[in-house]
Short mmCIF file of C-alpha atoms and ligand atoms in Angstrom, two decimals:
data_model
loop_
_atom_site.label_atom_id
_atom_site.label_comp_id
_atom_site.label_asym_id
_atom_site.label_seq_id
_atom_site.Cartn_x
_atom_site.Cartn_y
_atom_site.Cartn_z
CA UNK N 1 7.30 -42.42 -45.75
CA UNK N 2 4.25 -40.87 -47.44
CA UNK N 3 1.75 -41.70 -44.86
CA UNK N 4 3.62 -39.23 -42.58
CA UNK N 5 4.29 -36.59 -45.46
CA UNK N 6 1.73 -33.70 -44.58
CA UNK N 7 -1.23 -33.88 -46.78
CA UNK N 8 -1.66 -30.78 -49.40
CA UNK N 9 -5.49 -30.09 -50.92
CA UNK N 10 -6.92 -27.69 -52.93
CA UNK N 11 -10.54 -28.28 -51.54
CA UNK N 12 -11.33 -29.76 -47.95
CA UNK N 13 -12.44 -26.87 -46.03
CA UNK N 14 -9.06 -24.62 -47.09
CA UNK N 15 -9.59 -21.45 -44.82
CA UNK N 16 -10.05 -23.73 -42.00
CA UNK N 17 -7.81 -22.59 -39.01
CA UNK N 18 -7.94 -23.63 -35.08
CA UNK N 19 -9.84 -20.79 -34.34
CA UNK N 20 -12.96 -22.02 -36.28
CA UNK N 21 -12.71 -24.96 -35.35
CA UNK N 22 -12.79 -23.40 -31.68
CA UNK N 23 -15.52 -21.59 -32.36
CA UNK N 24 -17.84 -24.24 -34.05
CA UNK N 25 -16.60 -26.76 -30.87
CA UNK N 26 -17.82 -24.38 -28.35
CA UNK N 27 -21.08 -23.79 -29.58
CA UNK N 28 -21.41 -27.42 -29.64
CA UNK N 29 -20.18 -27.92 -26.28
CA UNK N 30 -21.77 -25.01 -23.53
CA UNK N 31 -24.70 -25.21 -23.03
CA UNK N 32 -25.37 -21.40 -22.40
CA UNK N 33 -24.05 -20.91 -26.48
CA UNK N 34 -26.93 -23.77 -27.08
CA UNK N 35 -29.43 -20.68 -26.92
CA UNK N 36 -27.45 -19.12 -29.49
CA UNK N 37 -27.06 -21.30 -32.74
CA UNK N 38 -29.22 -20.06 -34.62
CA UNK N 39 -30.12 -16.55 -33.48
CA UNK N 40 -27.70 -13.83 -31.73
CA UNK N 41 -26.56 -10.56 -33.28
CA UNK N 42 -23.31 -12.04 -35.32
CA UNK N 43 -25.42 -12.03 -39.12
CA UNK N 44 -26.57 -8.44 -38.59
CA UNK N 45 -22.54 -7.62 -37.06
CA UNK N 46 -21.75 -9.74 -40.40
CA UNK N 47 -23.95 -7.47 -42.49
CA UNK N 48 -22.29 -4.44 -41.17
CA UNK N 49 -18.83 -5.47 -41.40
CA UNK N 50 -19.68 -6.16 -45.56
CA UNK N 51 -21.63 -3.25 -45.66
CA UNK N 52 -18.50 -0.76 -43.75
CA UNK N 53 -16.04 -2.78 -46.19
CA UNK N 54 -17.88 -2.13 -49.20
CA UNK N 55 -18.87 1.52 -48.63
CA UNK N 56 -22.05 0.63 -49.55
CA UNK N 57 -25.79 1.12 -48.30
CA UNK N 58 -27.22 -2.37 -48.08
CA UNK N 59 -26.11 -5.80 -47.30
CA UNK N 60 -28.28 -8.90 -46.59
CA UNK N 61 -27.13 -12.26 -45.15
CA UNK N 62 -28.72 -15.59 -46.80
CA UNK N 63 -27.48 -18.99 -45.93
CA UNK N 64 -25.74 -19.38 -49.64
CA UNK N 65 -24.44 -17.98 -52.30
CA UNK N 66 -27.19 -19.57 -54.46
CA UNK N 67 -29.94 -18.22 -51.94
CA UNK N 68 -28.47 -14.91 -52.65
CA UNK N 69 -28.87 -14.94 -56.43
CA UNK N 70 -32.08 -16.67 -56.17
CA UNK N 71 -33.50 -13.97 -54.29
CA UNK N 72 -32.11 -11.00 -56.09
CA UNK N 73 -33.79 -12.47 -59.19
CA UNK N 74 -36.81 -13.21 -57.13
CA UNK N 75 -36.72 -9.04 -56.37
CA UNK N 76 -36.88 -8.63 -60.40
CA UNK N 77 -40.03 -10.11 -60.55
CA UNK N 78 -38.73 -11.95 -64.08
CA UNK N 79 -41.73 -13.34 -66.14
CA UNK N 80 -42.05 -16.31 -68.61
CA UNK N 81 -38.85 -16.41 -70.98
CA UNK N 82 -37.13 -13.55 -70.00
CA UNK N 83 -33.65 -14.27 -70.03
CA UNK N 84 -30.66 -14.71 -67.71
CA UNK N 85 -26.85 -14.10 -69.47
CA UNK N 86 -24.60 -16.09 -67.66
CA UNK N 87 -21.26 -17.74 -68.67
CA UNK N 88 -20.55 -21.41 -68.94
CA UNK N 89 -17.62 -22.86 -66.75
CA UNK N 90 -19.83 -22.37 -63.89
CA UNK N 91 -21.30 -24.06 -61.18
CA UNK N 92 -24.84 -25.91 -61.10
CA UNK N 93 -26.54 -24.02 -58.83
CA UNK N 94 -26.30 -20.90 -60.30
CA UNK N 95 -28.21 -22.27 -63.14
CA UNK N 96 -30.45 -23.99 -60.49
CA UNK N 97 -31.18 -20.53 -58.55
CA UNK N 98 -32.19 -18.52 -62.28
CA UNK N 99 -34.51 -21.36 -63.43
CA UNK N 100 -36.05 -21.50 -59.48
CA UNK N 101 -36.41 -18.05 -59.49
CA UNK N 102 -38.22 -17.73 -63.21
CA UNK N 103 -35.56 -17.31 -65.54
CA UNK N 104 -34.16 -18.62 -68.51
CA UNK N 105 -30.55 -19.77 -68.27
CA UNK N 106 -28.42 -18.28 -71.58
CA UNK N 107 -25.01 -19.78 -71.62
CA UNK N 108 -22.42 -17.50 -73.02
CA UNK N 109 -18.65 -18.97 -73.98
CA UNK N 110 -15.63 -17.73 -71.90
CA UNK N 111 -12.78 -16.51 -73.11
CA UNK N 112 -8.83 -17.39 -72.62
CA UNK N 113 -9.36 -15.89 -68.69
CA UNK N 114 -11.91 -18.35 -67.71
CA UNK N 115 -14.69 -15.11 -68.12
CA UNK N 116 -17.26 -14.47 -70.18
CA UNK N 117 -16.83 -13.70 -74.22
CA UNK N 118 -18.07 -10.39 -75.35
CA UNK N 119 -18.14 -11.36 -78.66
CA UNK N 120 -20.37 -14.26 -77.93
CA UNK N 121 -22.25 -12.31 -75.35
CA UNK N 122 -23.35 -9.66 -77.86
CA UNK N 123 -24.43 -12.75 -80.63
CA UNK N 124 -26.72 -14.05 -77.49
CA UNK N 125 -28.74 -11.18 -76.19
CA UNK N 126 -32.45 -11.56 -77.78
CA UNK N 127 -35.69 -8.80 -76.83
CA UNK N 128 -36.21 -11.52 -74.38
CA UNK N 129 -32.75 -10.72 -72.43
CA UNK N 130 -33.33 -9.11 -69.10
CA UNK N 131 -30.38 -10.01 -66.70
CA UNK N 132 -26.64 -10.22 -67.36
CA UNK N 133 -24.74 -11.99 -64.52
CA UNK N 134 -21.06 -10.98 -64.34
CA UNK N 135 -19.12 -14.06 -63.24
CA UNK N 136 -15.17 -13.19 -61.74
CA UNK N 137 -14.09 -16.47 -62.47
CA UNK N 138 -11.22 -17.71 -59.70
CA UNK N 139 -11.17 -14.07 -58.45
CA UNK N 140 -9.70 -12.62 -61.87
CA UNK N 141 -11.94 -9.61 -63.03
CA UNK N 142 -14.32 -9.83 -65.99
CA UNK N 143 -13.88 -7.32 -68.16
CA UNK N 144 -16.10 -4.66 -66.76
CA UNK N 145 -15.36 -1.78 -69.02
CA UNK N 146 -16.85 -3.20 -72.10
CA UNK N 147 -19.14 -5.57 -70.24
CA UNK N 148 -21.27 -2.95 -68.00
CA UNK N 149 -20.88 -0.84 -71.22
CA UNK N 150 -22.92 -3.61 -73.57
CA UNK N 151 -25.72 -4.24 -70.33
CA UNK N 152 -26.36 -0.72 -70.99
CA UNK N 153 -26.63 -0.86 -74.55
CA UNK N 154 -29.26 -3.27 -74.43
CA UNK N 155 -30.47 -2.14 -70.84
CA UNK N 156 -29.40 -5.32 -68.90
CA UNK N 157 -29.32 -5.85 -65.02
CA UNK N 158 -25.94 -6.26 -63.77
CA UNK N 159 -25.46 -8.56 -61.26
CA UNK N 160 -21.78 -9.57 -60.41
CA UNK N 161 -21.31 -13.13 -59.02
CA UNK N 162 -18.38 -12.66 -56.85
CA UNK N 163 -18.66 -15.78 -55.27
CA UNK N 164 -14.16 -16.25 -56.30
CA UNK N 165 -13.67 -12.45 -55.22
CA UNK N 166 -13.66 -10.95 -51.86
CA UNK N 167 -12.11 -8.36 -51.28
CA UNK N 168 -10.77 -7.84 -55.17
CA UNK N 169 -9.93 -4.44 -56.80
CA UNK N 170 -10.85 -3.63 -60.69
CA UNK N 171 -9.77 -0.09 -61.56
CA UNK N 172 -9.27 0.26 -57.81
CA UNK N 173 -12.45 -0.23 -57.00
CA UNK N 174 -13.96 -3.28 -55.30
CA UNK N 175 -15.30 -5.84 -57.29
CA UNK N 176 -19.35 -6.78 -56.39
CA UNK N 177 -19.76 -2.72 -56.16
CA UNK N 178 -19.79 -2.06 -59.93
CA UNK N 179 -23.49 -3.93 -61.09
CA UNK N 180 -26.48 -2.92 -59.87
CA UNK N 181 -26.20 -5.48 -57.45
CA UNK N 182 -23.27 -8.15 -56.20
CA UNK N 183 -23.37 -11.13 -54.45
CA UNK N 184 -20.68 -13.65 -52.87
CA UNK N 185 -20.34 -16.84 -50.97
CA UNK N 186 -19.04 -17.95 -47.84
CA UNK N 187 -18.68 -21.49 -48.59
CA UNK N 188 -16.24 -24.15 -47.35
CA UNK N 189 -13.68 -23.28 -50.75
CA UNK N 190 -14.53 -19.37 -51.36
CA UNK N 191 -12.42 -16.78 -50.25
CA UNK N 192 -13.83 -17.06 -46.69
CA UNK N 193 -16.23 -19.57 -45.37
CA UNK N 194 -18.28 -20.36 -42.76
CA UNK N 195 -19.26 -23.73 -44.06
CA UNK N 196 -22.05 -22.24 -45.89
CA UNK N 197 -23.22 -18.87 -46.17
CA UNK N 198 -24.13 -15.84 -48.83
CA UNK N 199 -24.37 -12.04 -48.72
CA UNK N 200 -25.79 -9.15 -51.61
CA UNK N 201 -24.47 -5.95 -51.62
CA UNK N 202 -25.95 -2.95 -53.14
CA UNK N 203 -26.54 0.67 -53.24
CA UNK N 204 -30.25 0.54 -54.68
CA UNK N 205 -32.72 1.68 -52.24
CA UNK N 206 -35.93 0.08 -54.19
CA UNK N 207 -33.99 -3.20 -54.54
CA UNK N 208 -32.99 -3.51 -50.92
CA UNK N 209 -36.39 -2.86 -49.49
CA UNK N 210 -37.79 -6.39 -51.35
CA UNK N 211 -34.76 -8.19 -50.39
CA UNK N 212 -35.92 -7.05 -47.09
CA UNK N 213 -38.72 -8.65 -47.38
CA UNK N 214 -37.72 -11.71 -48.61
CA UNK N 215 -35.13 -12.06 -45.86
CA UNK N 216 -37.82 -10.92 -42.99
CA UNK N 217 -40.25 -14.12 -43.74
CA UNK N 218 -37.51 -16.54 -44.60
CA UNK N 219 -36.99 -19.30 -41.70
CA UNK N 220 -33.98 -19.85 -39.76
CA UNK N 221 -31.76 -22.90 -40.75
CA UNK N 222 -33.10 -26.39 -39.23
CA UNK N 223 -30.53 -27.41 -36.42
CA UNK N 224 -29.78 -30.63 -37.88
CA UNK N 225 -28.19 -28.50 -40.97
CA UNK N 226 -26.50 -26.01 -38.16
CA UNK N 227 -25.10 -29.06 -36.17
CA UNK N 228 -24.07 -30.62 -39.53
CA UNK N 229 -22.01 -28.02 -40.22
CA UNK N 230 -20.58 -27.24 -36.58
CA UNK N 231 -19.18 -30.96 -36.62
CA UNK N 232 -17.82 -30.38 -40.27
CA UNK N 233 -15.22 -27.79 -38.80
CA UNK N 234 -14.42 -30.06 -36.36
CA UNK N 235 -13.66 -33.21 -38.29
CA UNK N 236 -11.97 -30.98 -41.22
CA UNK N 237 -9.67 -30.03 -38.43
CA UNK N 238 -8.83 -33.32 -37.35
CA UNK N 239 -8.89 -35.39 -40.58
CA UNK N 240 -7.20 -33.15 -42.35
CA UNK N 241 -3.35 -33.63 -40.77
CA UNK N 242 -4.19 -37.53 -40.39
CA UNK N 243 -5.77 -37.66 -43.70
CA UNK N 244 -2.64 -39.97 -45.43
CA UNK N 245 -2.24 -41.97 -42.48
CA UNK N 246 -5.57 -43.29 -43.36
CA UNK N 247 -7.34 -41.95 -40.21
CA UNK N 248 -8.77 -38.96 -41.32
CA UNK N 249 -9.70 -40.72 -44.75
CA UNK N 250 -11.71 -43.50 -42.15
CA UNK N 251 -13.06 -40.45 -39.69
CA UNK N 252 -14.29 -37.99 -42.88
CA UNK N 253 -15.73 -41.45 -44.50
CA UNK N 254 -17.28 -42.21 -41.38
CA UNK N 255 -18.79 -39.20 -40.78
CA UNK N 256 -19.97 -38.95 -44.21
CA UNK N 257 -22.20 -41.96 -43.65
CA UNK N 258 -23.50 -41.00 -39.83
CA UNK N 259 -24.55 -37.38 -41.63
CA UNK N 260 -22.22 -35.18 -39.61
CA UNK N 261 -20.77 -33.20 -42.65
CA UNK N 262 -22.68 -31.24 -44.88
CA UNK N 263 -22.38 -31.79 -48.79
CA UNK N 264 -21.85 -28.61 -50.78
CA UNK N 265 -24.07 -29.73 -53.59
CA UNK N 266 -26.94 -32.06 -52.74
CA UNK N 267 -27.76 -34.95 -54.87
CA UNK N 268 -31.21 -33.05 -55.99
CA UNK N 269 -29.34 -29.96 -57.04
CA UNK N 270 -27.74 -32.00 -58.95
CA UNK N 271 -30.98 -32.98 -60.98
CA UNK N 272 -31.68 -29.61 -61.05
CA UNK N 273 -33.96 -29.64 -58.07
CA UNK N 274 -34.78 -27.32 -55.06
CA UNK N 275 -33.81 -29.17 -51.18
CA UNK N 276 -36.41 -28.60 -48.70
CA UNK N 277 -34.24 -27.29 -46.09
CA UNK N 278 -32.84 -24.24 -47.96
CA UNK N 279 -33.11 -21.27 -49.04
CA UNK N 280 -32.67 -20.10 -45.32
CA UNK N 281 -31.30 -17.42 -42.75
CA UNK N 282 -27.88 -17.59 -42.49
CA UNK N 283 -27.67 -18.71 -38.36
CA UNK N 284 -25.58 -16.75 -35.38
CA UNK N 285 -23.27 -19.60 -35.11
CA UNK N 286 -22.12 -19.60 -38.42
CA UNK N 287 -22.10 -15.41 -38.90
CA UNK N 288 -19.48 -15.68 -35.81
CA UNK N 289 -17.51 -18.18 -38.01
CA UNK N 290 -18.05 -15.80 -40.89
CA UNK N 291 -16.42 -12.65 -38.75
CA UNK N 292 -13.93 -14.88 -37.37
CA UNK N 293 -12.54 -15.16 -41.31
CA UNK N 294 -13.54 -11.87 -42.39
CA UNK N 295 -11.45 -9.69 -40.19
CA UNK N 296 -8.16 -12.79 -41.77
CA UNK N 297 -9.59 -11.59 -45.50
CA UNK N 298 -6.38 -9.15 -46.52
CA UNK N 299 -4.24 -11.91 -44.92
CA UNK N 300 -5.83 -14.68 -46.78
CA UNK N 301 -5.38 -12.69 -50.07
CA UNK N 302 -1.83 -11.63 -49.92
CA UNK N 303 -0.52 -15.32 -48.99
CA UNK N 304 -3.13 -15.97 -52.09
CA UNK N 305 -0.83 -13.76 -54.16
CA UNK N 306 1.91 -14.46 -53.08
CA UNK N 307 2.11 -18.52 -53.67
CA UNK N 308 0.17 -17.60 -57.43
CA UNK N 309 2.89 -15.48 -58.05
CA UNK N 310 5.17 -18.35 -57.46
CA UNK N 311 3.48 -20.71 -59.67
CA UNK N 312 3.67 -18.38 -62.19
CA UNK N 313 7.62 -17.56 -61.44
CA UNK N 314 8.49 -21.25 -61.01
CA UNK N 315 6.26 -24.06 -63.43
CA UNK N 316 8.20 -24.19 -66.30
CA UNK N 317 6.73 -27.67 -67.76
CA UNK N 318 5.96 -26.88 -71.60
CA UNK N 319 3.42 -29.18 -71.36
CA UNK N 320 1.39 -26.59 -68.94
CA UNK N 321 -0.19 -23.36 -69.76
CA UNK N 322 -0.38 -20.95 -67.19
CA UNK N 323 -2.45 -17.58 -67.11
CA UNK N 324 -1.07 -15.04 -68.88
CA UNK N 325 1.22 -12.86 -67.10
CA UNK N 326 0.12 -9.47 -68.44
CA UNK N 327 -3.17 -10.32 -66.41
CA UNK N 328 -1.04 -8.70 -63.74
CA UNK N 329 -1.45 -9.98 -60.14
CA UNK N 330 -4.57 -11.90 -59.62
CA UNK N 331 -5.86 -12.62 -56.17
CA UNK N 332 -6.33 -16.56 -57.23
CA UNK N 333 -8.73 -18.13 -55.44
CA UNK N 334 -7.32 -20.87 -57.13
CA UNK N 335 -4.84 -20.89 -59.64
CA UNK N 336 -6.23 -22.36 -63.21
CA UNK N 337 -3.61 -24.54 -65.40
CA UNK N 338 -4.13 -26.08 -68.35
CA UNK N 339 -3.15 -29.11 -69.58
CA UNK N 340 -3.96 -32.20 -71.91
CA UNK N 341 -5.45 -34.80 -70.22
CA UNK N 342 -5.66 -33.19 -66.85
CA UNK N 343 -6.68 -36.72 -65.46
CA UNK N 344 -2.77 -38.19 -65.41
CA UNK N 345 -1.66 -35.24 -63.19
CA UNK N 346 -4.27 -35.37 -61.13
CA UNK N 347 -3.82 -39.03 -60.23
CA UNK N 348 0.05 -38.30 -60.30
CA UNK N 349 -0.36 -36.15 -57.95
CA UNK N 350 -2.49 -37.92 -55.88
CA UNK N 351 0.44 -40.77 -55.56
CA UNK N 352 2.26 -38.41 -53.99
CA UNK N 353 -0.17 -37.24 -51.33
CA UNK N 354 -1.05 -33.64 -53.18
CA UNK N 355 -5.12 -33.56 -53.94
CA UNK N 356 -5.05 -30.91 -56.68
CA UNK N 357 -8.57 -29.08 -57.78
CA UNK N 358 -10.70 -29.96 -60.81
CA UNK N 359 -12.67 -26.72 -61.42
CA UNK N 360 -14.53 -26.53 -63.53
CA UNK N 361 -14.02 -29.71 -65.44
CA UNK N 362 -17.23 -29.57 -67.14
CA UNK N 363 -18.83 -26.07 -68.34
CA UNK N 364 -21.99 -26.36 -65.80
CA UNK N 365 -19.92 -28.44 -63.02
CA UNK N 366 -19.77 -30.62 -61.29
CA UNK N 367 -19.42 -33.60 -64.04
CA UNK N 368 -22.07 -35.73 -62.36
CA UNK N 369 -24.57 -33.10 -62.34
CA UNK N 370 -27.12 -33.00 -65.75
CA UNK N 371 -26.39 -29.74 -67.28
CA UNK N 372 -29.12 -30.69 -69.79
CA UNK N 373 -31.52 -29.86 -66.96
CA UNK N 374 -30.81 -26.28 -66.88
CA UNK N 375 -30.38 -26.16 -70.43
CA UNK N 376 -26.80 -26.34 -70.89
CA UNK N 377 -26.69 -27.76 -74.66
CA UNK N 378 -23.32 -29.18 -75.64
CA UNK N 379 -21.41 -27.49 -78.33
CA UNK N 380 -23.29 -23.88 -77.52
CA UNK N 381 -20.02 -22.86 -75.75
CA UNK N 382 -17.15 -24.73 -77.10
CA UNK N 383 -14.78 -22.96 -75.74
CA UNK N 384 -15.67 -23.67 -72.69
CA UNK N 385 -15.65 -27.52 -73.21
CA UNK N 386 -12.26 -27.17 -74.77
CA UNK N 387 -10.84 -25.74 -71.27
CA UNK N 388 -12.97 -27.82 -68.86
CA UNK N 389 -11.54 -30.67 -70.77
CA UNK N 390 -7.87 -29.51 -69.59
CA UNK N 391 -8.23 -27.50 -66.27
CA UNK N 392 -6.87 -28.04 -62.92
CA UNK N 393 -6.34 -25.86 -60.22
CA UNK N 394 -3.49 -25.21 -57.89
CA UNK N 395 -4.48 -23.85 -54.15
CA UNK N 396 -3.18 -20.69 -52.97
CA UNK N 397 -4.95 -20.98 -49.52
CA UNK N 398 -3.76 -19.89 -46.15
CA UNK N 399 -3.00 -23.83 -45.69
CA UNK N 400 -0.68 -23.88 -48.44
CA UNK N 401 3.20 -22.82 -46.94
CA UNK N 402 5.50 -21.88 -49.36
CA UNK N 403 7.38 -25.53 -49.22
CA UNK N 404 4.08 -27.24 -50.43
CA UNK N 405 3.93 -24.55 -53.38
CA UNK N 406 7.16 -25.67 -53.86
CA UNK N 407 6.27 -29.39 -53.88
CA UNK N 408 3.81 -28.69 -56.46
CA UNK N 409 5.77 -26.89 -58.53
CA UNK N 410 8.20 -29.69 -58.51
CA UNK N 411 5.49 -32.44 -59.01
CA UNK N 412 4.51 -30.13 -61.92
CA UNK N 413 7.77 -29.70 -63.50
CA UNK N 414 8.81 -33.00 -63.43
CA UNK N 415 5.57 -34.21 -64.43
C1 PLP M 1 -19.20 -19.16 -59.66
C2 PLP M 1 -20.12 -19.51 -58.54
N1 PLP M 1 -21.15 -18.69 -58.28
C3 PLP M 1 -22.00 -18.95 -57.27
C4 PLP M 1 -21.87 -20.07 -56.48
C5 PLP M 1 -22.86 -20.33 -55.39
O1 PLP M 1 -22.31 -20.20 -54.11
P1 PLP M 1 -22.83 -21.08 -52.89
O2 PLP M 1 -22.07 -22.37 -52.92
O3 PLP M 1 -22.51 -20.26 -51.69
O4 PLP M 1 -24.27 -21.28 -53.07
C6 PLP M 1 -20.83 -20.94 -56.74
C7 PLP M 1 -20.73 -22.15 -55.91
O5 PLP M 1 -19.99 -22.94 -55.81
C8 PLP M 1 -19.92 -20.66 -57.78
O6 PLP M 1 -18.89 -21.47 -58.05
#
């Protein structure tokens, strides 16, 4: 019966294992670990793990991804108008975190690998241009060659978002250490999470001293946001196996409405507004969640290989188009299809218990947020629109064993 049939998701907390869930319950439950929720020595450990991993000379925790690029614009000291390259098929609140920090957003279309055009890229640098941001869209590398070559043509600053790719080689190097600066996120459907959580990298002395700063006066987390995301691990973990018995769909809806699980985006962000609560430290408890995933990372990304290379060995629907194969082997974060009217398989496959992902179904996602807010204007990036308008995304997560990638694949191929 399909209430008992184990439920498959592409979201939902995906690198979520037992031992997180561990972790989050016993800071929740002794009292001696009360004293250290939000401070301890696990963000600085955190820091050094990314900064040993990375071979490179700085690293700074922030409680997002967003924080992070807010405050490595913040260190560029932008002024009125200058400008702020970024591709479309993107999320909010990296617009959000330019306009905060006193830039202006400049979309730029994507090309066939979900990452940004050059062609349109070079049409849309002005004198006021200041900042390109390098987007690796699902963990699939942007074309760095020509794209670091053209920021130093017209003397851009290079950040990479790397908020898909952890851990993610481009000419065999890693990916966040080729800008002048790289972020990434640890949030609940990155490539490791610890609910929420950011980091920077970089091997720029000047740079690192005023992130420094800016992460010496910033204020811890308030608890209710660390407890709120303690109790998310543990209902995740529960809800999750119940979730099409209609248990977990009751406990997760439940604790949606008492406040015990933290949204992703808040409504405000959404509007294109700052919350109150954040930009913040990221907190001890969570940095020992963090270092609890990091040291899983290669495993995470070789079972992410592996069931993407399966999709792309096994979905043989004509109605789908899949990424191209001489893209070589991608470390998905999730795996991007394209079809028309992605809405039918979606619901098709939520029949049959499978919740597939809908990045990025708009080009400044989510749908319900107003793009026109950060100055998203429609038709500017058309390609874009054209594949938001047909994208879904398969998981490739720890979660997913090889006989639900099979599942999908048949869903997909009969579909
Ligand atoms: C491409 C991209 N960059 C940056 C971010 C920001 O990361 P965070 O959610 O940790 O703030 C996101 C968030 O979802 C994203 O999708």
């Amino acid at each position: 019966m399909k209430i008992f049939r184990k439920p498959i998701f592409t979201g939902f907390a995906p690198n979520l294992a037992k031992s997180d869930a561990w972790i989050a319950a016993s800071f929740l439950l002794f009292p001696w670990k009360w004293f250290q929720l939000k401070i301890g020595k696990n963000a600085v450990r955190a820091e050094q793990w990314l900064k040993n991993y990375f071979s490179v000379k700085h690293c700074f925790v922030f409680d997002s991804g967003r924080s992070a690029l807010y405050f490595i614009l913040k260190s560029l000291d932008l002024k009125p108008g200058e400008e702020v390259l970024l591709q479309s098929y993107t999320c909010v609140v990296v617009a959000n975190a330019i306009i905060q920090a006193g830039g202006k957003p400049v979309y730029v279309d994507i090309g066939d690998d979900f990452n940004m055009d050059l062609a349109d890229l070079e049409k849309k640098i002005t004198p006021q241009a200041k900042v390109l941001l390098i987007q690796h869209t699902f963990g699939k590398p942007a074309n760095l060659d020509l794209l670091l070559k053209l920021a130093k043509k017209y003397n851009l600053f290079i950040i990479e978002d790397c908020a898909h790719a952890l851990g993610i080689k481009y000419n065999g190097k890693l990916l966040g250490t080729f800008g002048d600066v790289g972020f990434f996120s640890f949030g609940s459907d990155k490539p490791v999470s610890c609910g929420r959580g950011g980091a920077v990298v970089t091997n720029d002395d000047g740079f690192a001293e005023k992130l420094f700063e800016f992460q010496r006066t910033l204020p811890s987390a308030k608890l209710g946001k660390v407890l709120q995301h303690l109790f998310s691990f543990i209902i995740f973990f529960i809800s999750k196996p119940v979730y099409n018995l209609g248990v977990g769909k009751c406990l997760l809806w439940c604790a949606g409405r008492l406040g015990l699980i933290n949204k992703i985006i808040y409504p405000k962000e959404k509007r294109g507004r700052a919350v109150k609560f954040y930009p913040s430290l990221l907190v001890n408890s969570l940095a020992t969640i963090l270092l609890n995933q990091l040291r899983q990372l290669d495993v995470f990304n070789n079972h992410r290989r592996e069931i993407a290379r399966r999709y792309q060995e096994k979905i043989e629907n004509k109605k789908i188009h899949l990424p191209n194969q001489e893209w070589g082997d991608v470390t998905w974060l999730r795996y991007p299809i394209l079809i028309a009217e992605p809405e039918r398989l979606l619901a098709s496959a939520k029949k049959d218990g499978i919740i597939l992902g809908n990045w990025y179904d708009v080009p400044v996602a989510p749908k319900d947020a107003d793009s026109s807010v950060v100055g998203y204007q429609p038709g500017t990036c058309p390609k874009a629109e054209r594949l938001a308008s047909q994208s879904i995304n398969l998981p490739t997560d720890i979660s997913i064993s090889f006989k639900d990638a099979e599942k999908i694949i048949k869903l997909i191929n009969y579909f």
